[in-house]
Structure formats: structure tokens, C-alpha cells
């Protein structure tokens, strides 16, 4: 039982670190120090998930941010499938994705369901 909890916790932590390193973007990456530790973690509280922030604050973890040397882009097949999805899907009042023509939940989706998002659309 304990081993499963530890493995789950470590998995979540590693996933969080990956998200942190990939999600902060190039603009923020230039502002990050070489190390985030308990001496400077309060400056980066908004970038860290609460559990990771507490671990760094207690001195249990030291984060060394990495540089991302490429621009993230989906593959061409995924982007082509996304373009074909234009106008096929809708969102219910509850926030569920449905097929616009049948009103049912789609069985499989490949590509972004909404490749061009209109920020003025309330859905």
C-alpha cells in the first residue's frame, strides 16, 4: 500500500516538473534563475503547483529549470485532422463536447475539436 502511494506521488511530481519546464514558455524561461530553492521560491510561487512549492519551501526539493531549444508544433497529420473538425463539434451548457449534427458524445476525436477558437463566442 505504501509503495503504491509513494509511486503515485513521485509520478505526479515528475509530471508536474515536466509541465513546469514545458509550460512556462520562452518568455518566462529567460526570467528564471539557474536554481529555484527555499531562498528564492517565493518569487516563483505562481509558477509552481502548491505541493511542489511547499516541498521547495521546506528545502526538500531544488528545481533546476532547463532551456527548451525548440518550438513546439503538432505534426502535420494532427493539424490536418484539426482542420477537418471545423464546425463538427459543439459544447453543451454543462461543458460537454458533442457532435453538432447528432447531439451525441463523439466516440473518437483526432485533432483539435475547435481548431479556430472565437474568443467572443460565449461557449
CSV table of C-alpha atoms in Angstrom, one decimal:
chain,number,residue,atom,x,y,z
A,1,UNK,CA,0.0,0.0,0.0
A,2,UNK,CA,2.7,2.5,1.0
A,3,UNK,CA,4.8,1.7,-2.1
A,4,UNK,CA,1.8,2.5,-4.3
A,5,UNK,CA,1.2,5.8,-2.7
A,6,UNK,CA,4.9,6.7,-3.0
A,7,UNK,CA,5.0,5.7,-6.7
A,8,UNK,CA,1.8,7.7,-7.4
A,9,UNK,CA,3.2,10.8,-5.5
A,10,UNK,CA,6.5,10.6,-7.4
A,11,UNK,CA,4.7,10.1,-10.7
A,12,UNK,CA,2.7,13.2,-10.1
A,13,UNK,CA,5.7,15.2,-9.0
A,14,UNK,CA,7.7,14.2,-12.1
A,15,UNK,CA,4.7,15.0,-14.3
A,16,UNK,CA,4.4,18.4,-12.6
A,17,UNK,CA,8.1,19.2,-13.1
A,18,UNK,CA,7.7,18.3,-16.8
A,19,UNK,CA,4.7,20.6,-17.1
A,20,UNK,CA,6.6,23.3,-15.3
A,21,UNK,CA,9.5,23.1,-17.6
A,22,UNK,CA,7.4,22.9,-20.8
A,23,UNK,CA,4.6,25.2,-19.8
A,24,UNK,CA,6.4,28.3,-18.7
A,25,UNK,CA,7.3,29.3,-22.3
A,26,UNK,CA,10.3,31.0,-23.7
A,27,UNK,CA,9.5,34.5,-22.4
A,28,UNK,CA,9.4,33.2,-18.8
A,29,UNK,CA,12.3,30.9,-19.3
A,30,UNK,CA,14.6,33.9,-19.7
A,31,UNK,CA,13.5,35.3,-16.3
A,32,UNK,CA,14.1,32.1,-14.4
A,33,UNK,CA,17.2,31.7,-12.2
A,34,UNK,CA,19.7,28.8,-12.5
A,35,UNK,CA,18.1,27.3,-9.4
A,36,UNK,CA,14.8,27.6,-7.6
A,37,UNK,CA,15.3,26.7,-3.9
A,38,UNK,CA,14.0,27.7,-0.5
A,39,UNK,CA,15.9,31.0,-0.6
A,40,UNK,CA,14.0,32.3,-3.7
A,41,UNK,CA,10.9,30.1,-4.2
A,42,UNK,CA,8.5,32.8,-3.0
A,43,UNK,CA,9.3,34.8,-6.2
A,44,UNK,CA,8.1,31.8,-8.3
A,45,UNK,CA,5.1,30.7,-6.3
A,46,UNK,CA,2.7,31.4,-9.2
A,47,UNK,CA,4.6,29.1,-11.5
A,48,UNK,CA,4.7,26.1,-9.1
A,49,UNK,CA,1.8,23.8,-8.1
A,50,UNK,CA,1.1,24.1,-4.3
A,51,UNK,CA,2.6,20.7,-3.4
A,52,UNK,CA,5.8,21.4,-5.3
A,53,UNK,CA,6.0,24.9,-3.9
A,54,UNK,CA,5.7,23.6,-0.3
A,55,UNK,CA,8.4,21.0,-1.0
A,56,UNK,CA,10.8,23.6,-2.3
A,57,UNK,CA,9.9,26.0,0.5
A,58,UNK,CA,10.8,23.3,3.1
A,59,UNK,CA,14.1,22.6,1.4
A,60,UNK,CA,13.1,19.1,0.3
A,61,UNK,CA,13.5,19.9,-3.4
A,62,UNK,CA,15.7,22.1,-5.6
A,63,UNK,CA,14.5,22.9,-9.1
A,64,UNK,CA,16.9,23.5,-11.9
A,65,UNK,CA,15.0,24.9,-14.8
A,66,UNK,CA,16.1,23.8,-18.3
A,67,UNK,CA,16.2,25.5,-21.6
A,68,UNK,CA,13.8,24.4,-24.3
A,69,UNK,CA,15.6,24.6,-27.6
A,70,UNK,CA,12.7,24.0,-30.0
A,71,UNK,CA,9.3,25.5,-30.8
A,72,UNK,CA,6.5,23.1,-30.0
A,73,UNK,CA,4.3,22.2,-33.0
A,74,UNK,CA,1.8,19.4,-33.6
A,75,UNK,CA,2.5,17.0,-36.5
A,76,UNK,CA,1.0,17.8,-39.9
A,77,UNK,CA,-1.5,14.9,-39.8
A,78,UNK,CA,-2.9,16.1,-36.5
A,79,UNK,CA,-3.2,19.7,-37.8
A,80,UNK,CA,-4.9,18.4,-41.0
A,81,UNK,CA,-7.4,16.4,-38.9
A,82,UNK,CA,-8.0,19.5,-36.8
A,83,UNK,CA,-8.9,21.5,-39.9
A,84,UNK,CA,-11.4,18.8,-40.8
A,85,UNK,CA,-13.0,19.1,-37.4
A,86,UNK,CA,-14.0,22.7,-38.1
A,87,UNK,CA,-17.8,23.0,-37.4
A,88,UNK,CA,-18.3,19.4,-36.5
A,89,UNK,CA,-18.5,19.8,-32.7
A,90,UNK,CA,-20.3,21.9,-30.1
A,91,UNK,CA,-20.3,22.3,-26.4
A,92,UNK,CA,-23.3,21.7,-24.2
A,93,UNK,CA,-24.4,24.1,-21.4
A,94,UNK,CA,-22.6,21.7,-19.0
A,95,UNK,CA,-19.4,21.9,-21.0
A,96,UNK,CA,-19.5,18.5,-22.6
A,97,UNK,CA,-18.2,18.0,-26.2
A,98,UNK,CA,-20.9,16.7,-28.5
A,99,UNK,CA,-21.3,16.1,-32.3
A,100,UNK,CA,-23.1,19.1,-33.7
A,101,UNK,CA,-25.3,17.1,-36.0
A,102,UNK,CA,-26.3,14.2,-33.8
A,103,UNK,CA,-26.1,15.9,-30.3
A,104,UNK,CA,-24.3,12.8,-29.0
A,105,UNK,CA,-20.9,12.4,-27.5
A,106,UNK,CA,-18.3,11.7,-30.2
A,107,UNK,CA,-16.7,8.2,-30.0
A,108,UNK,CA,-13.3,9.2,-31.3
A,109,UNK,CA,-11.7,12.5,-31.9
A,110,UNK,CA,-8.4,13.1,-33.7
A,111,UNK,CA,-7.1,16.7,-33.9
A,112,UNK,CA,-8.3,19.7,-32.0
A,113,UNK,CA,-12.2,19.7,-31.9
A,114,UNK,CA,-12.1,23.5,-32.3
A,115,UNK,CA,-9.1,24.5,-34.4
A,116,UNK,CA,-10.1,28.2,-34.6
A,117,UNK,CA,-11.5,29.5,-31.3
A,118,UNK,CA,-13.5,32.6,-31.4
A,119,UNK,CA,-12.8,34.5,-28.1
A,120,UNK,CA,-16.1,36.4,-28.4
A,121,UNK,CA,-18.1,33.1,-28.5
A,122,UNK,CA,-19.6,32.6,-25.0
A,123,UNK,CA,-19.2,28.8,-25.3
